[in-house]
Coordinates of C-alpha atoms in Angstrom, one line a residue:
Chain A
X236 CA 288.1 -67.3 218.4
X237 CA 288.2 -70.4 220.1
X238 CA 287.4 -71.5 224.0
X239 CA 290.9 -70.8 225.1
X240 CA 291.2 -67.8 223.7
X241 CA 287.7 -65.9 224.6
X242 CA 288.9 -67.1 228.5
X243 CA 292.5 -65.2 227.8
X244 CA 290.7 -62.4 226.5
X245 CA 288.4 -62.0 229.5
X246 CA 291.4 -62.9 232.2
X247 CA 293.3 -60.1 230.1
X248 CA 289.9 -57.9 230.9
X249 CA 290.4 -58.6 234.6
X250 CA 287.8 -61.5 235.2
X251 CA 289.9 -64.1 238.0
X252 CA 286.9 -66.6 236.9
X253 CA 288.5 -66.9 233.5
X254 CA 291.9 -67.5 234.6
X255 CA 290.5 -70.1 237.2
X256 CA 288.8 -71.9 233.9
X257 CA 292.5 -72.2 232.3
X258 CA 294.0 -73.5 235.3
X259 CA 291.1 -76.2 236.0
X260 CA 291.5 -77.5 232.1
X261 CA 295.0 -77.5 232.0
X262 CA 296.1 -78.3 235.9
X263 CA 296.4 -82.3 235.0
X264 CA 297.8 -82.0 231.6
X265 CA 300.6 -79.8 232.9
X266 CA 301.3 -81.9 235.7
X267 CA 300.8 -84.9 234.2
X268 CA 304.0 -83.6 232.2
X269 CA 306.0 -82.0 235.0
X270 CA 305.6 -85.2 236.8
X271 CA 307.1 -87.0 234.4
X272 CA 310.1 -84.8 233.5
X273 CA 310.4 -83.9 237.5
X274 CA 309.8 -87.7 238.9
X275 CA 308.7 -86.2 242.2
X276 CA 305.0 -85.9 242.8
X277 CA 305.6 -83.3 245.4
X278 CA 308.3 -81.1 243.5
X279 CA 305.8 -81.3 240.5
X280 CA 303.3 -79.5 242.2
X281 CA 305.1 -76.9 243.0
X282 CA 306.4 -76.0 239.5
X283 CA 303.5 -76.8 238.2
X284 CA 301.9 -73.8 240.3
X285 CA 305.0 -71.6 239.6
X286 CA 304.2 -72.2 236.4
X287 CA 300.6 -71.2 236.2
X288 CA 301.8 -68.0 238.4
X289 CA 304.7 -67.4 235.3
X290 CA 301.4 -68.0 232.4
X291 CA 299.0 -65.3 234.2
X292 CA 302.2 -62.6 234.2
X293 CA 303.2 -63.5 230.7
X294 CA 299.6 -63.3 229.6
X295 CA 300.1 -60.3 228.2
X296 CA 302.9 -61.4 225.5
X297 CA 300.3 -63.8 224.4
X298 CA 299.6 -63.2 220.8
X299 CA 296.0 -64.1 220.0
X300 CA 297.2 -65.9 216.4
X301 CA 298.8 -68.7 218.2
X302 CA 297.3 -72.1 219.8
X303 CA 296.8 -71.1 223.4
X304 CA 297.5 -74.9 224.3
X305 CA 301.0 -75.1 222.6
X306 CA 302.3 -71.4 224.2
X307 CA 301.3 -72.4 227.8
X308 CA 303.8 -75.7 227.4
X309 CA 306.4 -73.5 225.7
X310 CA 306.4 -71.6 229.0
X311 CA 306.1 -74.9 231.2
X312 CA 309.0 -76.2 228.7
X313 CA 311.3 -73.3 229.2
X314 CA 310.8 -73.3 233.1
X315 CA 311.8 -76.7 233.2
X316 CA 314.8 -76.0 231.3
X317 CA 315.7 -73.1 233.8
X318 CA 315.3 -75.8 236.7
X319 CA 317.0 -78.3 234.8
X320 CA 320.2 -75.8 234.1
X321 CA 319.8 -74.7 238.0
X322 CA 319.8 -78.2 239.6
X323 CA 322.7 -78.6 237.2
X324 CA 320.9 -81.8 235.4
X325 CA 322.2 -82.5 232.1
X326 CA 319.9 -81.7 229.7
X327 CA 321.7 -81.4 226.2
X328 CA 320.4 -80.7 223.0
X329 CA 318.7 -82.9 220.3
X330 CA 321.7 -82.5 218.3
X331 CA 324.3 -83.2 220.9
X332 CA 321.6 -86.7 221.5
X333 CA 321.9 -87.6 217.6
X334 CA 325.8 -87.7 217.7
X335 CA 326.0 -89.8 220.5
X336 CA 322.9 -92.1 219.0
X337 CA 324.2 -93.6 215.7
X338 CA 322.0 -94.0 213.0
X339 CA 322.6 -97.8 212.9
X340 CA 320.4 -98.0 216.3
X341 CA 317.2 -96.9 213.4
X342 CA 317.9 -100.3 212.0
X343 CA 316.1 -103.5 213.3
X344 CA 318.6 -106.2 213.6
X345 CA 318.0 -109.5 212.3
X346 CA 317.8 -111.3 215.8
X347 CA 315.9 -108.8 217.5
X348 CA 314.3 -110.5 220.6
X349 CA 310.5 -110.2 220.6
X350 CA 310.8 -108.3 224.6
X351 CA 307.9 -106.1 224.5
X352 CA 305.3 -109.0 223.7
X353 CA 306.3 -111.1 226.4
X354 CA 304.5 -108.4 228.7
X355 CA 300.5 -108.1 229.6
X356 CA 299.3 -104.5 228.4
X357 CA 298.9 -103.4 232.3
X358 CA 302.7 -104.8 232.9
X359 CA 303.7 -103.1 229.8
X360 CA 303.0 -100.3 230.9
X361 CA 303.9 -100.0 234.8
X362 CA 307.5 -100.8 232.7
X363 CA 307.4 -97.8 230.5
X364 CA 307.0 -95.1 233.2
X365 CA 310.1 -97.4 235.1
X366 CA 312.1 -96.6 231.8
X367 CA 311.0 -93.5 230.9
X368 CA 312.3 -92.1 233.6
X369 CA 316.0 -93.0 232.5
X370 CA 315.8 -91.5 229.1
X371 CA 317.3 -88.4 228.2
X372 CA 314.8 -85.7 229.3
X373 CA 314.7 -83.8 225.8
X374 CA 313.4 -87.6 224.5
X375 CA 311.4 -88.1 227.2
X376 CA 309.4 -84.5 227.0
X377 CA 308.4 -85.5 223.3
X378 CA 307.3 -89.1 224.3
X379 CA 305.3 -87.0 226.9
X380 CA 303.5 -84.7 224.6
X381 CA 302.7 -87.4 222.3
X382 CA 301.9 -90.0 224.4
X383 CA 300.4 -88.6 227.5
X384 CA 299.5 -85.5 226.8
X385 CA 298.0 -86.8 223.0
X386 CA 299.3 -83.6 221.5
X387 CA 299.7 -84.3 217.7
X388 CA 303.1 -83.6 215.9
X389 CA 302.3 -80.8 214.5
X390 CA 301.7 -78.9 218.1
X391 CA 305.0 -80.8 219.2
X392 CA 306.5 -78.9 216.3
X393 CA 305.1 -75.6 217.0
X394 CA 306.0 -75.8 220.6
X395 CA 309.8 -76.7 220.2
X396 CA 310.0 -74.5 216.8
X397 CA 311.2 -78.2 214.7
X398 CA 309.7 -79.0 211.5
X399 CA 307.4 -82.1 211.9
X400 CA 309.6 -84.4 210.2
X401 CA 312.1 -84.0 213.0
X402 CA 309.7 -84.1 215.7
X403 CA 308.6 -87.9 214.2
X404 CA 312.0 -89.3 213.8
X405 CA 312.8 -88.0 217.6
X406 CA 308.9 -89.8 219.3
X407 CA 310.2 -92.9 217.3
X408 CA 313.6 -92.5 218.4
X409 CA 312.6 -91.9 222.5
X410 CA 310.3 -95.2 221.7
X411 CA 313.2 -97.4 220.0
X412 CA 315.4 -96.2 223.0
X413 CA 312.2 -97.0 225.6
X414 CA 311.8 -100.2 223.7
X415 CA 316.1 -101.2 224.2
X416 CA 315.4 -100.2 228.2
X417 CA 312.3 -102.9 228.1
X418 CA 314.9 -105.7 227.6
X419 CA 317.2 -104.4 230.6
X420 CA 313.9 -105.2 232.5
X421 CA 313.2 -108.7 232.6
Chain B
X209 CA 312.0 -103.9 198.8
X210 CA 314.7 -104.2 201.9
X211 CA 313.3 -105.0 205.0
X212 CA 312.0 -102.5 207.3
X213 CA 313.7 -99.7 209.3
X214 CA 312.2 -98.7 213.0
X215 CA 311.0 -95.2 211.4
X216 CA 308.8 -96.3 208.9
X217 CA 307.4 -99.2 211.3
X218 CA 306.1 -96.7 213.4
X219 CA 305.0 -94.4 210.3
X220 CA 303.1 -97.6 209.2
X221 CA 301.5 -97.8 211.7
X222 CA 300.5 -94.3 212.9
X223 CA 299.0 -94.2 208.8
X224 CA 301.4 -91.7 208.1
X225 CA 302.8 -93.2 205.0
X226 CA 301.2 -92.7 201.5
X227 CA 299.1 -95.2 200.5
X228 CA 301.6 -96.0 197.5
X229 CA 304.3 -96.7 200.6
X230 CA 301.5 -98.3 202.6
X231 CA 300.8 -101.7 200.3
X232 CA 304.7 -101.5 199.6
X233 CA 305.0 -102.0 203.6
X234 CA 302.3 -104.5 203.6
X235 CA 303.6 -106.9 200.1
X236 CA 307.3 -107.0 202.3
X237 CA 305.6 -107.8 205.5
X238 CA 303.5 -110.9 203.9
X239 CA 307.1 -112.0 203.0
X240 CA 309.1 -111.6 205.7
X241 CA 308.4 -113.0 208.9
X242 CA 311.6 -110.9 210.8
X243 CA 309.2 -107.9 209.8
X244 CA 306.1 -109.1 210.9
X245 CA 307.7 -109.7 214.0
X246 CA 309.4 -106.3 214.4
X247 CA 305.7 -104.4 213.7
X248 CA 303.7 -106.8 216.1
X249 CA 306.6 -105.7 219.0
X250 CA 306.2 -102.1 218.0
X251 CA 302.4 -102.0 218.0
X252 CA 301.9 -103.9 220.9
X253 CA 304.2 -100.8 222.1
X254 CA 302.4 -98.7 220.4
X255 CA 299.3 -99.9 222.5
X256 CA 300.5 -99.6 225.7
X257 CA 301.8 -96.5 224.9
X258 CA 298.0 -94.9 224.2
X259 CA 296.9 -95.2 227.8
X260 CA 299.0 -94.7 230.3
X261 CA 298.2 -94.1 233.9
X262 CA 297.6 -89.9 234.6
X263 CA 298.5 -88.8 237.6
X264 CA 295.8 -87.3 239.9
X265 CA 295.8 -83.8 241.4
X266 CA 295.1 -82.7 245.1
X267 CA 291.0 -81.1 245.5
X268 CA 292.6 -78.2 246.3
X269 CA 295.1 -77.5 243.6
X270 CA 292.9 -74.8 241.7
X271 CA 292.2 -72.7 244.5
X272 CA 296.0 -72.6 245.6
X273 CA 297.1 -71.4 242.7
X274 CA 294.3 -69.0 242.1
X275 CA 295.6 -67.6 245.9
X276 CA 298.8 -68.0 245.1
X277 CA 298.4 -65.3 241.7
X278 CA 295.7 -63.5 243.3
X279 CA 296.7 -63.1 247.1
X280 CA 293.6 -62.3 249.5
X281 CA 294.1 -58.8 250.9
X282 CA 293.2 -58.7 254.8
X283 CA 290.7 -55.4 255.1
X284 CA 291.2 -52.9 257.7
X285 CA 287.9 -54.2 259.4
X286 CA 289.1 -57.3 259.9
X287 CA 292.6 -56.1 261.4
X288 CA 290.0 -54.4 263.7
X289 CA 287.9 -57.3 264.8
X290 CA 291.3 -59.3 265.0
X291 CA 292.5 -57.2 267.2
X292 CA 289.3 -56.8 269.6
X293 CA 289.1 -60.3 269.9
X294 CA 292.3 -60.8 271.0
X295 CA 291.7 -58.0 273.7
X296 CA 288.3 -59.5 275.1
X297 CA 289.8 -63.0 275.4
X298 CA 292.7 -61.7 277.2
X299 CA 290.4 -59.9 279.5
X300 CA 288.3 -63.1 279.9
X301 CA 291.1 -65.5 280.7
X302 CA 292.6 -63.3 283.0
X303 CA 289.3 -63.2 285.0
X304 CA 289.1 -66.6 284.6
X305 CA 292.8 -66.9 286.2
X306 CA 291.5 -64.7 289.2
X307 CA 288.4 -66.5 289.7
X308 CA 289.9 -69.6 289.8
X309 CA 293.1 -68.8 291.6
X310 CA 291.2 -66.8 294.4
X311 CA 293.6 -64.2 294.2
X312 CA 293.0 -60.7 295.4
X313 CA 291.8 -58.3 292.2
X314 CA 293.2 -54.3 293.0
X315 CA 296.8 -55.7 293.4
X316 CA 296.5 -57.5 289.9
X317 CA 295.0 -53.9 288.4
X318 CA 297.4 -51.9 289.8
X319 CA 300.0 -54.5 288.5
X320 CA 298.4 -54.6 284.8
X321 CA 297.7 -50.4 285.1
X322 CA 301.8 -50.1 286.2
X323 CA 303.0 -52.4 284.0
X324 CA 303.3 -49.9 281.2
X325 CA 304.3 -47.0 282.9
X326 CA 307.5 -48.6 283.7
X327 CA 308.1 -49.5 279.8
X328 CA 308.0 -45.8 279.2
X329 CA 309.8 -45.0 282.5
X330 CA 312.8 -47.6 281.3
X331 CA 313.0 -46.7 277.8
X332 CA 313.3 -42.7 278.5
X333 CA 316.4 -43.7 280.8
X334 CA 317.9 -46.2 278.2
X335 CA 317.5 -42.6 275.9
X336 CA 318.8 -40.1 278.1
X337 CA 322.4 -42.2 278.1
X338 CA 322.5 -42.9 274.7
X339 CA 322.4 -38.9 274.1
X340 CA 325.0 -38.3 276.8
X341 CA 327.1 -41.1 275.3
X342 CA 327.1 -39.4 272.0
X343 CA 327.2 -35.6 273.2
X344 CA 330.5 -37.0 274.8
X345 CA 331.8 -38.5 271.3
X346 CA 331.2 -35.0 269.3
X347 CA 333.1 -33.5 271.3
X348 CA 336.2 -36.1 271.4
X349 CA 335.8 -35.9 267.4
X350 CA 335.9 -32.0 267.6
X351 CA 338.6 -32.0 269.6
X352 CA 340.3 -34.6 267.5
X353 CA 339.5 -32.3 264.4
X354 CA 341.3 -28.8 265.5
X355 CA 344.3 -30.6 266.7
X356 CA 344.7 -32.0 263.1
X357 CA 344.1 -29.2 261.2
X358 CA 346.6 -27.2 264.2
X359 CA 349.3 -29.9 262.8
X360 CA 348.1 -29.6 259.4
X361 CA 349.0 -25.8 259.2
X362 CA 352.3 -25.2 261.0
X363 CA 353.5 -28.1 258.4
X364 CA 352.0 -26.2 255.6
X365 CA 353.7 -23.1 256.5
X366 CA 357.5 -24.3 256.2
X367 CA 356.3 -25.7 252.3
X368 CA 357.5 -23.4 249.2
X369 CA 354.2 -21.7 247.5
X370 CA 354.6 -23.9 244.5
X371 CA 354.6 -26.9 246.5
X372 CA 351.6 -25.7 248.5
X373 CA 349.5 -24.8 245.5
X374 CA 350.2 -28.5 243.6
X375 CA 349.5 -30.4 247.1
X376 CA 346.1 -28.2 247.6
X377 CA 345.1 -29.7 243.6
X378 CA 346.2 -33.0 244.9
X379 CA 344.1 -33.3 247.6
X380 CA 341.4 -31.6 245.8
X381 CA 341.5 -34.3 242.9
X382 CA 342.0 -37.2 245.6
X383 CA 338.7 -36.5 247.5
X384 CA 337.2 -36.0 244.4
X385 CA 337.5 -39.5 243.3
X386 CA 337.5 -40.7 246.5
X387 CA 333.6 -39.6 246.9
X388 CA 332.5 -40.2 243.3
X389 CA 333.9 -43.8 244.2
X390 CA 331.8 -44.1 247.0
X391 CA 328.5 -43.0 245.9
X392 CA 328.7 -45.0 243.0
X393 CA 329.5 -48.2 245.3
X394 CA 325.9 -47.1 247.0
X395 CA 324.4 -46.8 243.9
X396 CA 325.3 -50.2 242.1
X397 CA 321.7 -52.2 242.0
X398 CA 319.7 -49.2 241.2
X399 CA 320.8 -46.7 238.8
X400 CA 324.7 -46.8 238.4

């Protein structure tokens, strides 16, 4: 049994000090996330407590076979859904994204301007989190997990039920699409 | 080998090709200098992409959600001592208000000692009309009541027996429904 899950087990045994463990390992990741999806540093506190409120009732439904890591962002996932479909924000499915994206846009054209080398590293990436933010958030919540969060494709795939192949093609595709936004800013 | 596609840049690069594909990248990119450009963009991406900035959290993030899961129950004791503090710095300011205003002491005890007899003394009054107000609208009701069912009867009397009997089930039927429909309008939300 792993760290993560001996500190379920003893929250599930009634020991608050465990469950205060989870929260102090996972408060930045998580946020670090719901920041990005949210873009507001003060609404992403606030999930991100509802959050840890909605993982210490579901605690129970936890089952012990699964990475702890990848069920606790399932949960943070599917709340931000729910806020997403409250707030009425358009957040449509991958599928819905790959019609609209033709599969031309995977191919590097033959004139393709060298835009991302023109920046310094630190300029670089001020830039990214300016573009991020106007990519689809299905896209964006993959480039998060992978970039930010350094989860590996596999957990990506776990969490959003997708075979890994998938999961790949979609990082590369929220990076190609980050990558098109770079040129709008210079 | 055609040149590359965006995919299998960033395969490249992560090492997630075969090592068959991986020297088939690498003999294309020694030939094709649209390639080579294409991978340096996408791995100087690549690199900027590996460390960006996290966020930082307030100090006291941890303990508000622990309260916020685990909400602190104020003990009876505390209530207590609350309360008794409350009372003894009421008593103190007020002395201090006497002290410091000079004014005379038995009038503001006999003031403070009053104060809630009137309360009472006003409520009771406030409660004695409120039960004369209502004793007055029984009766009206009552009243209201036999003069109805007075009416009611001498009509019912110049109707055939037939007629009687069917309007009786009528009415029967109609309040039926009528009070099955209004306890399950108080019911919706809980068991209905």
């Amino acid at each position: 049994m792993d760290d993560d899950k001996k500190l379920v087990q003893k929250t599930l045994d009634g020991e608050k000090r465990a469950f205060e463990m989870i929260v102090r390992r996972y408060q930045k990741p998580l946020f670090n996330y719901i920041q990005r999806m949210v873009g507001n540093r003060e609404l992403a506190l606030d999930l991100t407590q509802d959050i840890f409120v909605k993982i210490y009732s579901s605690l129970d439904s936890y089952r012990f076979q699964y990475k702890f890591r990848t069920w606790m962002f399932k949960i943070a996932s599917n709340s931000l859904i729910d806020y997403f479909r409250k707030k009425r924000i358009d957040t449509f499915s991958y599928e819905q994204k790959e019609k609209r994206d033709s599969p031309s846009t995977f191919q590097i054209p033959d004139d393709e301007d060298s835009v991302v080398k023109t920046f310094e590293l630190s300029n670089l990436r001020k830039r990214i989190e300016q573009a991020l933010e106007k990519i689809p958030p299905q896209m964006r919540e993959l480039f998060v997990w992978r970039h930010i969060n350094e989860f590996s494709y596999k957990e990506i795939a776990e969490i959003k039920e997708m075979p890994v192949g998938t999961i790949k093609n979609k990082v590369f595709q929220a990076k190609e699409m980050l990558r098109r936004l770079l040129e709008g800013l210079i | 080998m055609k040149c590359l596609k965006a995919d299998q840049i960033y395969l490249y690069l992560e090492g997630e090709l075969s090592a068959e594909e991986a020297s088939a990248v690498r003999f294309h990119l020694a030939s094709c200098p649209s390639c080579q450009k294409a991978v340096e963009e996408r791995e100087h991406l690549n690199q900027a992409c590996k460390e960006l900035p996290l966020g930082d959290l307030p100090t006291d993030f941890t303990p508000r959600v622990m309260r916020k899961i685990f909400p602190e129950k104020v003990s009876f004791r505390s209530w207590l001592r609350a309360l008794a503090g409350g009372l003894a710095s009421f008593v103190v300011f007020s002395l201090l208000f006497l002290f410091l205003s000079a004014s005379p002491f038995l009038p503001f005890l006999t003031a403070f000692y009053r104060a809630p007899l009137n309360l009472v003394q006003d409520i009771s009054l406030v409660l004695v009309k409120i039960f004369k107000l209502l004793t007055l609208l029984i009766k009206v009701f009552l009243q209201l009541i036999s003069l109805f069912t007075r009416g009611f009867m001498s009509v019912f009397t110049l109707i055939q027996p037939e007629i009687q009997i069917s309007l009786t089930l009528f009415f029967l039927i109609f309040f039926f429904f009528f009070f099955y429909k209004i306890k399950r309008k108080f019911l919706i939300g809980e068991n209905a």
